[in-house]
mmCIF file with all atom_site columns, C-alpha atoms in Angstrom:
data_model
loop_
_atom_site.group_PDB
_atom_site.id
_atom_site.type_symbol
_atom_site.label_atom_id
_atom_site.label_alt_id
_atom_site.label_comp_id
_atom_site.label_asym_id
_atom_site.label_entity_id
_atom_site.label_seq_id
_atom_site.pdbx_PDB_ins_code
_atom_site.Cartn_x
_atom_site.Cartn_y
_atom_site.Cartn_z
_atom_site.occupancy
_atom_site.B_iso_or_equiv
_atom_site.pdbx_formal_charge
_atom_site.auth_seq_id
_atom_site.auth_comp_id
_atom_site.auth_asym_id
_atom_site.auth_atom_id
_atom_site.pdbx_PDB_model_num
ATOM 1   C CA . MET A 1 1   ? -53.687 -2.427  75.989  1.00 39.00 ? 1   MET A CA 1
ATOM 2   C CA . TRP A 1 2   ? -51.615 -5.706  76.758  1.00 38.00 ? 2   TRP A CA 1
ATOM 3   C CA . PRO A 1 3   ? -52.458 -8.777  74.220  1.00 42.00 ? 3   PRO A CA 1
ATOM 4   C CA . GLY A 1 4   ? -53.358 -12.277 75.593  1.00 41.00 ? 4   GLY A CA 1
ATOM 5   C CA . PRO A 1 5   ? -51.383 -14.404 77.994  1.00 44.00 ? 5   PRO A CA 1
ATOM 6   C CA . THR A 1 6   ? -48.164 -15.564 76.539  1.00 44.00 ? 6   THR A CA 1
ATOM 7   C CA . THR A 1 7   ? -48.154 -19.540 78.003  1.00 45.00 ? 7   THR A CA 1
ATOM 8   C CA . VAL A 1 8   ? -44.404 -20.304 79.239  1.00 47.00 ? 8   VAL A CA 1
ATOM 9   C CA . PRO A 1 9   ? -44.592 -24.564 78.465  1.00 46.00 ? 9   PRO A CA 1
ATOM 10  C CA . ARG A 1 10  ? -42.730 -26.350 81.117  1.00 44.00 ? 10  ARG A CA 1
ATOM 11  C CA . PHE A 1 11  ? -41.236 -29.621 79.390  1.00 40.00 ? 11  PHE A CA 1
ATOM 12  C CA . ALA A 1 12  ? -40.817 -30.791 76.158  1.00 39.00 ? 12  ALA A CA 1
ATOM 13  C CA . ARG A 1 13  ? -39.764 -34.245 74.710  1.00 35.00 ? 13  ARG A CA 1
ATOM 14  C CA . VAL A 1 14  ? -36.595 -32.948 73.164  1.00 36.00 ? 14  VAL A CA 1
ATOM 15  C CA . THR A 1 15  ? -32.935 -34.411 72.593  1.00 32.00 ? 15  THR A CA 1
ATOM 16  C CA . PHE A 1 16  ? -30.400 -31.902 73.503  1.00 38.00 ? 16  PHE A CA 1
ATOM 17  C CA . LEU A 1 17  ? -26.449 -31.476 74.276  1.00 39.00 ? 17  LEU A CA 1
ATOM 18  C CA . VAL A 1 18  ? -26.090 -30.612 77.962  1.00 39.00 ? 18  VAL A CA 1
ATOM 19  C CA . ALA A 1 19  ? -23.226 -28.467 78.776  1.00 39.00 ? 19  ALA A CA 1
ATOM 20  C CA . ALA A 1 20  ? -23.084 -29.533 82.115  1.00 38.00 ? 20  ALA A CA 1
ATOM 21  C CA . ILE A 1 21  ? -23.783 -32.564 84.571  1.00 42.00 ? 21  ILE A CA 1
ATOM 22  C CA . LEU A 1 22  ? -24.767 -32.376 88.440  1.00 44.00 ? 22  LEU A CA 1
ATOM 23  C CA . TYR A 1 23  ? -23.597 -35.302 90.469  1.00 37.00 ? 23  TYR A CA 1
ATOM 24  C CA . ALA A 1 24  ? -24.814 -35.049 93.962  1.00 38.00 ? 24  ALA A CA 1
ATOM 25  C CA . GLN A 1 25  ? -22.414 -35.395 96.702  1.00 35.00 ? 25  GLN A CA 1
ATOM 26  C CA . ARG A 1 26  ? -22.221 -34.798 100.423 1.00 30.00 ? 26  ARG A CA 1
ATOM 27  C CA . ALA A 1 27  ? -19.912 -31.747 102.148 1.00 38.00 ? 27  ALA A CA 1
ATOM 28  C CA . GLN A 1 28  ? -19.808 -29.628 105.039 1.00 38.00 ? 28  GLN A CA 1
ATOM 29  C CA . CYS A 1 29  ? -21.505 -26.778 104.508 1.00 44.00 ? 29  CYS A CA 1
ATOM 30  C CA . ASN A 1 30  ? -21.844 -23.696 107.291 1.00 45.00 ? 30  ASN A CA 1
ATOM 31  C CA . ASP A 1 31  ? -22.871 -21.121 104.936 1.00 56.00 ? 31  ASP A CA 1
ATOM 32  C CA . ALA A 1 32  ? -26.161 -19.288 104.899 1.00 68.00 ? 32  ALA A CA 1
ATOM 33  C CA . PRO A 1 33  ? -28.670 -20.770 102.049 1.00 85.00 ? 33  PRO A CA 1
ATOM 34  C CA . SER A 1 34  ? -27.645 -19.846 98.436  1.00 89.00 ? 34  SER A CA 1
ATOM 35  C CA . VAL A 1 35  ? -28.478 -20.835 95.023  1.00 92.00 ? 35  VAL A CA 1
ATOM 36  C CA . THR A 1 36  ? -25.748 -20.160 92.176  1.00 93.00 ? 36  THR A CA 1
ATOM 37  C CA . LEU A 1 37  ? -27.143 -19.396 88.884  1.00 95.00 ? 37  LEU A CA 1
ATOM 38  C CA . ALA A 1 38  ? -24.859 -20.661 86.199  1.00 94.00 ? 38  ALA A CA 1
ATOM 39  C CA . LEU A 1 39  ? -25.290 -18.919 83.070  1.00 96.00 ? 39  LEU A CA 1
ATOM 40  C CA . GLN A 1 40  ? -24.628 -19.955 79.484  1.00 95.00 ? 40  GLN A CA 1
ATOM 41  C CA . PHE A 1 41  ? -25.417 -17.858 76.277  1.00 94.00 ? 41  PHE A CA 1
ATOM 42  C CA . ASP A 1 42  ? -25.396 -19.711 72.731  1.00 92.00 ? 42  ASP A CA 1
ATOM 43  C CA . HIS A 1 43  ? -25.168 -16.103 71.002  1.00 89.00 ? 43  HIS A CA 1
ATOM 44  C CA . ARG A 1 44  ? -24.294 -12.757 71.744  1.00 85.00 ? 44  ARG A CA 1
ATOM 45  C CA . PHE A 1 45  ? -25.962 -10.916 74.508  1.00 90.00 ? 45  PHE A CA 1
ATOM 46  C CA . SER A 1 46  ? -26.213 -7.439  75.831  1.00 90.00 ? 46  SER A CA 1
ATOM 47  C CA . VAL A 1 47  ? -24.099 -6.372  79.052  1.00 93.00 ? 47  VAL A CA 1
ATOM 48  C CA . ALA A 1 48  ? -27.023 -4.061  79.867  1.00 93.00 ? 48  ALA A CA 1
ATOM 49  C CA . SER A 1 49  ? -29.590 -6.546  79.480  1.00 94.00 ? 49  SER A CA 1
ATOM 50  C CA . LEU A 1 50  ? -27.648 -9.054  81.917  1.00 96.00 ? 50  LEU A CA 1
ATOM 51  C CA . LYS A 1 51  ? -26.945 -6.524  84.294  1.00 96.00 ? 51  LYS A CA 1
ATOM 52  C CA . GLU A 1 52  ? -30.824 -5.418  84.705  1.00 96.00 ? 52  GLU A CA 1
ATOM 53  C CA . MET A 1 53  ? -31.807 -9.300  84.628  1.00 97.00 ? 53  MET A CA 1
ATOM 54  C CA . LYS A 1 54  ? -29.071 -9.776  87.407  1.00 97.00 ? 54  LYS A CA 1
ATOM 55  C CA . ARG A 1 55  ? -30.725 -6.813  89.409  1.00 97.00 ? 55  ARG A CA 1
ATOM 56  C CA . GLU A 1 56  ? -34.209 -7.692  88.703  1.00 98.00 ? 56  GLU A CA 1
ATOM 57  C CA . PHE A 1 57  ? -33.912 -11.401 89.551  1.00 97.00 ? 57  PHE A CA 1
ATOM 58  C CA . GLU A 1 58  ? -32.083 -10.414 93.192  1.00 97.00 ? 58  GLU A CA 1
ATOM 59  C CA . ARG A 1 59  ? -35.076 -8.278  93.729  1.00 97.00 ? 59  ARG A CA 1
ATOM 60  C CA . ILE A 1 60  ? -37.476 -10.910 92.875  1.00 97.00 ? 60  ILE A CA 1
ATOM 61  C CA . MET A 1 61  ? -35.751 -13.641 95.165  1.00 95.00 ? 61  MET A CA 1
ATOM 62  C CA . LEU A 1 62  ? -35.041 -10.460 98.032  1.00 94.00 ? 62  LEU A CA 1
ATOM 63  C CA . PRO A 1 63  ? -37.923 -11.711 100.265 1.00 94.00 ? 63  PRO A CA 1
ATOM 64  C CA . ALA A 1 64  ? -36.506 -15.563 100.313 1.00 91.00 ? 64  ALA A CA 1
ATOM 65  C CA . LYS A 1 65  ? -33.319 -14.313 102.150 1.00 89.00 ? 65  LYS A CA 1
ATOM 66  C CA . VAL A 1 66  ? -31.099 -16.253 100.540 1.00 90.00 ? 66  VAL A CA 1
ATOM 67  C CA . ARG A 1 67  ? -27.748 -15.424 98.953  1.00 92.00 ? 67  ARG A CA 1
ATOM 68  C CA . ILE A 1 68  ? -27.603 -15.698 94.988  1.00 94.00 ? 68  ILE A CA 1
ATOM 69  C CA . GLU A 1 69  ? -24.534 -16.126 93.080  1.00 94.00 ? 69  GLU A CA 1
ATOM 70  C CA . TRP A 1 70  ? -23.657 -15.519 89.453  1.00 95.00 ? 70  TRP A CA 1
ATOM 71  C CA . ARG A 1 71  ? -21.229 -17.923 87.208  1.00 93.00 ? 71  ARG A CA 1
ATOM 72  C CA . MET A 1 72  ? -20.661 -18.525 83.738  1.00 93.00 ? 72  MET A CA 1
ATOM 73  C CA . THR A 1 73  ? -20.365 -21.884 82.543  1.00 90.00 ? 73  THR A CA 1
ATOM 74  C CA . ASP A 1 74  ? -17.363 -21.201 80.653  1.00 87.00 ? 74  ASP A CA 1
ATOM 75  C CA . ASP A 1 75  ? -15.863 -20.114 83.875  1.00 86.00 ? 75  ASP A CA 1
ATOM 76  C CA . LEU A 1 76  ? -16.598 -23.386 85.788  1.00 81.00 ? 76  LEU A CA 1
ATOM 77  C CA . THR A 1 77  ? -14.108 -25.744 86.776  1.00 77.00 ? 77  THR A CA 1
ATOM 78  C CA . GLY A 1 78  ? -14.524 -29.510 87.396  1.00 70.00 ? 78  GLY A CA 1
ATOM 79  C CA . GLY A 1 79  ? -15.042 -30.357 90.995  1.00 71.00 ? 79  GLY A CA 1
ATOM 80  C CA . GLU A 1 80  ? -16.608 -26.894 92.250  1.00 73.00 ? 80  GLU A CA 1
ATOM 81  C CA . SER A 1 81  ? -19.518 -27.405 94.914  1.00 76.00 ? 81  SER A CA 1
ATOM 82  C CA . PHE A 1 82  ? -22.669 -25.243 95.454  1.00 78.00 ? 82  PHE A CA 1
ATOM 83  C CA . GLN A 1 83  ? -25.452 -25.664 97.661  1.00 81.00 ? 83  GLN A CA 1
ATOM 84  C CA . GLU A 1 84  ? -28.046 -25.373 94.785  1.00 87.00 ? 84  GLU A CA 1
ATOM 85  C CA . VAL A 1 85  ? -27.423 -24.812 91.201  1.00 88.00 ? 85  VAL A CA 1
ATOM 86  C CA . VAL A 1 86  ? -29.471 -24.241 88.338  1.00 92.00 ? 86  VAL A CA 1
ATOM 87  C CA . VAL A 1 87  ? -27.933 -24.412 84.870  1.00 93.00 ? 87  VAL A CA 1
ATOM 88  C CA . ALA A 1 88  ? -29.612 -21.512 82.461  1.00 95.00 ? 88  ALA A CA 1
ATOM 89  C CA . ARG A 1 89  ? -29.051 -21.784 78.644  1.00 96.00 ? 89  ARG A CA 1
ATOM 90  C CA . PHE A 1 90  ? -29.850 -18.623 77.029  1.00 96.00 ? 90  PHE A CA 1
ATOM 91  C CA . LYS A 1 91  ? -30.677 -19.509 73.302  1.00 93.00 ? 91  LYS A CA 1
ATOM 92  C CA . GLY A 1 92  ? -30.904 -17.491 70.393  1.00 91.00 ? 92  GLY A CA 1
ATOM 93  C CA . ASN A 1 93  ? -29.621 -13.489 70.240  1.00 90.00 ? 93  ASN A CA 1
ATOM 94  C CA . CYS A 1 94  ? -30.230 -11.942 73.767  1.00 92.00 ? 94  CYS A CA 1
ATOM 95  C CA . GLU A 1 95  ? -29.400 -8.345  72.296  1.00 89.00 ? 95  GLU A CA 1
ATOM 96  C CA . ALA A 1 96  ? -32.169 -5.461  72.239  1.00 81.00 ? 96  ALA A CA 1
ATOM 97  C CA . GLY A 1 97  ? -32.909 -4.117  68.664  1.00 68.00 ? 97  GLY A CA 1
ATOM 98  C CA . GLN A 1 98  ? -31.445 -7.095  66.928  1.00 52.00 ? 98  GLN A CA 1
ATOM 99  C CA . THR A 1 99  ? -35.103 -9.093  66.588  1.00 44.00 ? 99  THR A CA 1
ATOM 100 C CA . GLY A 1 100 ? -34.418 -10.353 62.946  1.00 45.00 ? 100 GLY A CA 1
ATOM 101 C CA . ALA A 1 101 ? -30.960 -12.129 64.053  1.00 44.00 ? 101 ALA A CA 1
ATOM 102 C CA . ALA A 1 102 ? -30.175 -15.643 65.188  1.00 39.00 ? 102 ALA A CA 1
ATOM 103 C CA . GLY A 1 103 ? -33.232 -17.501 64.190  1.00 48.00 ? 103 GLY A CA 1
ATOM 104 C CA . ALA A 1 104 ? -36.920 -17.453 64.397  1.00 51.00 ? 104 ALA A CA 1
ATOM 105 C CA . ALA A 1 105 ? -38.992 -16.941 67.705  1.00 52.00 ? 105 ALA A CA 1
ATOM 106 C CA . LEU A 1 106 ? -40.696 -19.882 69.417  1.00 58.00 ? 106 LEU A CA 1
ATOM 107 C CA . PRO A 1 107 ? -44.153 -19.807 70.802  1.00 66.00 ? 107 PRO A CA 1
ATOM 108 C CA . HIS A 1 108 ? -42.783 -20.079 74.284  1.00 80.00 ? 108 HIS A CA 1
ATOM 109 C CA . LEU A 1 109 ? -40.454 -18.374 76.763  1.00 91.00 ? 109 LEU A CA 1
ATOM 110 C CA . GLY A 1 110 ? -38.538 -20.994 78.590  1.00 91.00 ? 110 GLY A CA 1
ATOM 111 C CA . MET A 1 111 ? -39.028 -24.218 79.735  1.00 91.00 ? 111 MET A CA 1
ATOM 112 C CA . THR A 1 112 ? -37.307 -26.366 82.343  1.00 91.00 ? 112 THR A CA 1
ATOM 113 C CA . HIS A 1 113 ? -36.247 -30.033 81.384  1.00 90.00 ? 113 HIS A CA 1
ATOM 114 C CA . VAL A 1 114 ? -37.548 -33.491 82.956  1.00 86.00 ? 114 VAL A CA 1
ATOM 115 C CA . ILE A 1 115 ? -34.478 -36.139 83.130  1.00 85.00 ? 115 ILE A CA 1
ATOM 116 C CA . SER A 1 116 ? -35.194 -39.750 84.008  1.00 83.00 ? 116 SER A CA 1
ATOM 117 C CA . GLY A 1 117 ? -38.674 -38.489 85.459  1.00 84.00 ? 117 GLY A CA 1
ATOM 118 C CA . ASP A 1 118 ? -37.201 -35.732 87.737  1.00 88.00 ? 118 ASP A CA 1
ATOM 119 C CA . VAL A 1 119 ? -37.411 -31.931 87.431  1.00 89.00 ? 119 VAL A CA 1
ATOM 120 C CA . SER A 1 120 ? -33.827 -31.399 86.372  1.00 89.00 ? 120 SER A CA 1
ATOM 121 C CA . PRO A 1 121 ? -31.878 -27.935 87.133  1.00 89.00 ? 121 PRO A CA 1
ATOM 122 C CA . PHE A 1 122 ? -31.727 -27.287 83.492  1.00 92.00 ? 122 PHE A CA 1
ATOM 123 C CA . ALA A 1 123 ? -33.244 -24.396 82.082  1.00 94.00 ? 123 ALA A CA 1
ATOM 124 C CA . GLU A 1 124 ? -33.633 -23.044 78.965  1.00 94.00 ? 124 GLU A CA 1
ATOM 125 C CA . LEU A 1 125 ? -34.448 -19.749 77.905  1.00 94.00 ? 125 LEU A CA 1
ATOM 126 C CA . GLU A 1 126 ? -35.667 -18.116 74.348  1.00 93.00 ? 126 GLU A CA 1
ATOM 127 C CA . CYS A 1 127 ? -34.429 -14.910 73.614  1.00 93.00 ? 127 CYS A CA 1
ATOM 128 C CA . ASN A 1 128 ? -35.442 -14.502 70.391  1.00 91.00 ? 128 ASN A CA 1
ATOM 129 C CA . SER A 1 129 ? -39.083 -15.217 71.464  1.00 91.00 ? 129 SER A CA 1
ATOM 130 C CA . ILE A 1 130 ? -38.899 -12.918 74.395  1.00 92.00 ? 130 ILE A CA 1
ATOM 131 C CA . ARG A 1 131 ? -37.099 -10.151 71.836  1.00 91.00 ? 131 ARG A CA 1
ATOM 132 C CA . ALA A 1 132 ? -40.142 -10.305 69.478  1.00 89.00 ? 132 ALA A CA 1
ATOM 133 C CA . LEU A 1 133 ? -43.274 -9.971  72.262  1.00 89.00 ? 133 LEU A CA 1
ATOM 134 C CA . LEU A 1 134 ? -40.825 -6.945  73.264  1.00 90.00 ? 134 LEU A CA 1
ATOM 135 C CA . ALA A 1 135 ? -41.028 -5.513  69.539  1.00 86.00 ? 135 ALA A CA 1
ATOM 136 C CA . ARG A 1 136 ? -44.668 -6.200  69.123  1.00 86.00 ? 136 ARG A CA 1
ATOM 137 C CA . ASN A 1 137 ? -45.692 -4.696  72.543  1.00 83.00 ? 137 ASN A CA 1
ATOM 138 C CA . ALA A 1 138 ? -43.207 -1.714  73.158  1.00 77.00 ? 138 ALA A CA 1
ATOM 139 C CA . ALA A 1 139 ? -43.425 1.650   72.239  1.00 75.00 ? 139 ALA A CA 1
ATOM 140 C CA . PRO A 1 140 ? -40.398 3.170   70.350  1.00 64.00 ? 140 PRO A CA 1
ATOM 141 C CA . GLU A 1 141 ? -38.028 3.201   72.831  1.00 72.00 ? 141 GLU A CA 1
ATOM 142 C CA . THR A 1 142 ? -34.350 4.196   73.082  1.00 83.00 ? 142 THR A CA 1
ATOM 143 C CA . THR A 1 143 ? -31.951 1.078   72.759  1.00 84.00 ? 143 THR A CA 1
ATOM 144 C CA . PHE A 1 144 ? -30.882 1.648   76.456  1.00 85.00 ? 144 PHE A CA 1
ATOM 145 C CA . GLN A 1 145 ? -34.706 1.361   77.495  1.00 90.00 ? 145 GLN A CA 1
ATOM 146 C CA . LEU A 1 146 ? -35.032 -1.659  75.371  1.00 91.00 ? 146 LEU A CA 1
ATOM 147 C CA . GLN A 1 147 ? -32.380 -3.374  76.771  1.00 92.00 ? 147 GLN A CA 1
ATOM 148 C CA . ARG A 1 148 ? -33.484 -2.701  80.266  1.00 93.00 ? 148 ARG A CA 1
ATOM 149 C CA . MET A 1 149 ? -37.062 -4.168  79.377  1.00 93.00 ? 149 MET A CA 1
ATOM 150 C CA . LEU A 1 150 ? -35.645 -7.388  77.836  1.00 94.00 ? 150 LEU A CA 1
ATOM 151 C CA . GLY A 1 151 ? -33.488 -7.571  81.132  1.00 96.00 ? 151 GLY A CA 1
ATOM 152 C CA . LEU A 1 152 ? -36.767 -7.504  83.238  1.00 96.00 ? 152 LEU A CA 1
ATOM 153 C CA . ALA A 1 153 ? -38.417 -10.076 80.991  1.00 96.00 ? 153 ALA A CA 1
ATOM 154 C CA . MET A 1 154 ? -34.854 -12.777 81.211  1.00 96.00 ? 154 MET A CA 1
ATOM 155 C CA . ALA A 1 155 ? -35.201 -12.106 84.692  1.00 97.00 ? 155 ALA A CA 1
ATOM 156 C CA . ARG A 1 156 ? -38.776 -13.056 85.121  1.00 97.00 ? 156 ARG A CA 1
ATOM 157 C CA . VAL A 1 157 ? -38.496 -15.910 83.007  1.00 96.00 ? 157 VAL A CA 1
ATOM 158 C CA . LEU A 1 158 ? -35.736 -17.387 84.668  1.00 97.00 ? 158 LEU A CA 1
ATOM 159 C CA . ALA A 1 159 ? -37.532 -16.647 88.005  1.00 97.00 ? 159 ALA A CA 1
ATOM 160 C CA . HIS A 1 160 ? -40.173 -18.888 86.988  1.00 96.00 ? 160 HIS A CA 1
ATOM 161 C CA . GLU A 1 161 ? -38.052 -21.416 85.876  1.00 95.00 ? 161 GLU A CA 1
ATOM 162 C CA . LEU A 1 162 ? -36.156 -21.356 89.367  1.00 95.00 ? 162 LEU A CA 1
ATOM 163 C CA . TYR A 1 163 ? -39.475 -21.868 90.743  1.00 95.00 ? 163 TYR A CA 1
ATOM 164 C CA . HIS A 1 164 ? -39.731 -25.431 89.384  1.00 94.00 ? 164 HIS A CA 1
ATOM 165 C CA . SER A 1 165 ? -35.810 -26.442 89.513  1.00 93.00 ? 165 SER A CA 1
ATOM 166 C CA . VAL A 1 166 ? -35.267 -25.469 93.171  1.00 93.00 ? 166 VAL A CA 1
ATOM 167 C CA . LEU A 1 167 ? -38.996 -26.962 94.135  1.00 93.00 ? 167 LEU A CA 1
ATOM 168 C CA . GLY A 1 168 ? -38.272 -29.874 91.985  1.00 92.00 ? 168 GLY A CA 1
ATOM 169 C CA . THR A 1 169 ? -42.028 -29.552 90.748  1.00 92.00 ? 169 THR A CA 1
ATOM 170 C CA . PRO A 1 170 ? -43.552 -29.155 87.447  1.00 91.00 ? 170 PRO A CA 1
ATOM 171 C CA . ARG A 1 171 ? -46.730 -27.433 89.287  1.00 92.00 ? 171 ARG A CA 1
ATOM 172 C CA . HIS A 1 172 ? -47.649 -23.819 88.807  1.00 92.00 ? 172 HIS A CA 1
ATOM 173 C CA . GLY A 1 173 ? -48.521 -21.440 91.444  1.00 92.00 ? 173 GLY A CA 1
ATOM 174 C CA . ALA A 1 174 ? -52.612 -19.597 91.031  1.00 91.00 ? 174 ALA A CA 1
ATOM 175 C CA . ARG A 1 175 ? -50.777 -16.102 90.968  1.00 92.00 ? 175 ARG A CA 1
ATOM 176 C CA . GLY A 1 176 ? -47.414 -14.362 90.872  1.00 93.00 ? 176 GLY A CA 1
ATOM 177 C CA . ILE A 1 177 ? -44.623 -14.901 88.695  1.00 95.00 ? 177 ILE A CA 1
ATOM 178 C CA . ALA A 1 178 ? -44.959 -18.850 88.974  1.00 94.00 ? 178 ALA A CA 1
ATOM 179 C CA . LYS A 1 179 ? -48.281 -18.940 87.133  1.00 93.00 ? 179 LYS A CA 1
ATOM 180 C CA . ALA A 1 180 ? -48.592 -21.290 84.174  1.00 90.00 ? 180 ALA A CA 1
ATOM 181 C CA . SER A 1 181 ? -48.898 -18.100 81.856  1.00 89.00 ? 181 SER A CA 1
ATOM 182 C CA . LEU A 1 182 ? -47.544 -14.728 81.720  1.00 91.00 ? 182 LEU A CA 1
ATOM 183 C CA . THR A 1 183 ? -48.587 -11.384 79.885  1.00 90.00 ? 183 THR A CA 1
ATOM 184 C CA . PRO A 1 184 ? -46.425 -8.903  78.645  1.00 91.00 ? 184 PRO A CA 1
ATOM 185 C CA . SER A 1 185 ? -47.286 -6.679  81.388  1.00 91.00 ? 185 SER A CA 1
ATOM 186 C CA . ASP A 1 186 ? -46.138 -9.726  83.498  1.00 94.00 ? 186 ASP A CA 1
ATOM 187 C CA . LEU A 1 187 ? -42.905 -9.475  81.737  1.00 94.00 ? 187 LEU A CA 1
ATOM 188 C CA . PHE A 1 188 ? -41.748 -5.623  80.848  1.00 93.00 ? 188 PHE A CA 1
ATOM 189 C CA . GLY A 1 189 ? -44.402 -3.903  83.332  1.00 92.00 ? 189 GLY A CA 1
ATOM 190 C CA . GLY A 1 190 ? -43.942 -3.003  86.793  1.00 93.00 ? 190 GLY A CA 1
ATOM 191 C CA . PRO A 1 191 ? -43.012 -5.337  89.644  1.00 94.00 ? 191 PRO A CA 1
ATOM 192 C CA . ILE A 1 192 ? -44.079 -8.612  90.052  1.00 96.00 ? 192 ILE A CA 1
ATOM 193 C CA . GLY A 1 193 ? -42.942 -11.376 92.238  1.00 96.00 ? 193 GLY A CA 1
ATOM 194 C CA . PHE A 1 194 ? -43.632 -14.788 94.023  1.00 96.00 ? 194 PHE A CA 1
ATOM 195 C CA . GLU A 1 195 ? -46.511 -15.130 96.334  1.00 96.00 ? 195 GLU A CA 1
ATOM 196 C CA . PRO A 1 196 ? -45.995 -15.115 100.328 1.00 95.00 ? 196 PRO A CA 1
ATOM 197 C CA . ASP A 1 197 ? -46.468 -18.976 100.275 1.00 95.00 ? 197 ASP A CA 1
ATOM 198 C CA . GLN A 1 198 ? -44.280 -19.808 97.359  1.00 95.00 ? 198 GLN A CA 1
ATOM 199 C CA . ILE A 1 199 ? -41.378 -17.720 98.560  1.00 95.00 ? 199 ILE A CA 1
ATOM 200 C CA . GLU A 1 200 ? -41.718 -19.368 102.046 1.00 94.00 ? 200 GLU A CA 1
ATOM 201 C CA . ARG A 1 201 ? -41.598 -22.874 99.894  1.00 94.00 ? 201 ARG A CA 1
ATOM 202 C CA . ILE A 1 202 ? -38.115 -21.617 97.949  1.00 94.00 ? 202 ILE A CA 1
ATOM 203 C CA . GLU A 1 203 ? -36.748 -20.131 100.830 1.00 92.00 ? 203 GLU A CA 1
ATOM 204 C CA . GLU A 1 204 ? -37.420 -23.721 103.027 1.00 91.00 ? 204 GLU A CA 1
ATOM 205 C CA . ALA A 1 205 ? -36.123 -25.753 100.320 1.00 90.00 ? 205 ALA A CA 1
ATOM 206 C CA . LEU A 1 206 ? -32.937 -23.938 100.308 1.00 89.00 ? 206 LEU A CA 1
ATOM 207 C CA . THR A 1 207 ? -32.582 -23.866 103.820 1.00 85.00 ? 207 THR A CA 1
ATOM 208 C CA . SER A 1 208 ? -32.803 -27.855 103.988 1.00 82.00 ? 208 SER A CA 1
ATOM 209 C CA . ALA A 1 209 ? -30.323 -28.066 101.159 1.00 69.00 ? 209 ALA A CA 1
ATOM 210 C CA . ALA A 1 210 ? -27.825 -26.031 103.155 1.00 67.00 ? 210 ALA A CA 1
ATOM 211 C CA . ASP A 1 211 ? -28.779 -27.758 106.545 1.00 66.00 ? 211 ASP A CA 1
ATOM 212 C CA . SER A 1 212 ? -28.263 -31.144 104.940 1.00 62.00 ? 212 SER A CA 1
ATOM 213 C CA . HIS A 1 213 ? -24.941 -30.330 103.822 1.00 45.00 ? 213 HIS A CA 1
ATOM 214 C CA . SER A 1 214 ? -26.091 -31.715 100.303 1.00 48.00 ? 214 SER A CA 1
ATOM 215 C CA . ARG A 1 215 ? -24.176 -29.701 97.623  1.00 43.00 ? 215 ARG A CA 1
ATOM 216 C CA . SER A 1 216 ? -23.642 -30.042 93.725  1.00 43.00 ? 216 SER A CA 1
ATOM 217 C CA . THR A 1 217 ? -20.712 -30.719 91.701  1.00 42.00 ? 217 THR A CA 1
ATOM 218 C CA . VAL A 1 218 ? -20.834 -29.191 88.488  1.00 39.00 ? 218 VAL A CA 1
ATOM 219 C CA . THR A 1 219 ? -18.734 -31.273 85.888  1.00 39.00 ? 219 THR A CA 1
ATOM 220 C CA . LEU A 1 220 ? -18.576 -29.760 82.120  1.00 35.00 ? 220 LEU A CA 1
ATOM 221 C CA . SER A 1 221 ? -19.315 -32.043 79.538  1.00 37.00 ? 221 SER A CA 1
ATOM 222 C CA . LEU A 1 222 ? -20.717 -32.508 76.089  1.00 31.00 ? 222 LEU A CA 1
ATOM 223 C CA . LEU A 1 223 ? -23.270 -35.674 76.513  1.00 32.00 ? 223 LEU A CA 1
ATOM 224 C CA . PRO A 1 224 ? -26.411 -36.396 74.843  1.00 30.00 ? 224 PRO A CA 1
ATOM 225 C CA . VAL A 1 225 ? -28.974 -36.429 77.263  1.00 30.00 ? 225 VAL A CA 1
ATOM 226 C CA . LYS A 1 226 ? -32.566 -37.972 76.179  1.00 28.00 ? 226 LYS A CA 1
ATOM 227 C CA . VAL A 1 227 ? -35.082 -35.669 77.878  1.00 31.00 ? 227 VAL A CA 1
ATOM 228 C CA . ARG A 1 228 ? -38.659 -36.836 78.116  1.00 31.00 ? 228 ARG A CA 1
ATOM 229 C CA . GLY A 1 229 ? -41.726 -34.863 79.822  1.00 31.00 ? 229 GLY A CA 1
ATOM 230 C CA . THR A 1 230 ? -45.194 -33.431 79.181  1.00 28.00 ? 230 THR A CA 1
ATOM 231 C CA . TRP A 1 231 ? -45.825 -29.599 78.587  1.00 27.00 ? 231 TRP A CA 1
#
């Protein structure tokens, strides 16, 4: 029996150092709709979990018929352009079987920030919280199985945050991966995804970005950004 829902809060009143700042600029674009996930890991991570996260995320996004591109923020250079980009910071230790490392678990799994009143493309995932939840709910598993389950949960939390970022909305869906609370079975169990209407909205948003030739240039920096919002 899975325990009750684990809330995934969206917006916090925090000040944090942003590792990448996005500036909008116009550019000609004839590519198919795409979204780039720029990943930043604060601590060590499991390569197997990362591979599983990418596989599961692409499965979730498959109905939207958009191209998924993966980058690490360390590999980005100034002036690169993307149709749509979400910067995802993975906080804590993202290695399965290391639940006691890299700090204590927080009561939330991830959040997307609001900057100057707008929903931003900056998301944070709390690996310690995800691993702590995994440790409380997973039966004894091999290291490989734990890595896979961690990757599944990371992908599903990331997809939830992408929903807010791409649609620019603080609202949640009533069902599916965009709902306000996700249970352990949602995170570690069988397939879960977006509802058809949610997929349609995501596809329309990304297609609109491509059709309007709007791109975002990523410029790396370390600037303090004050973020205000509500849960």
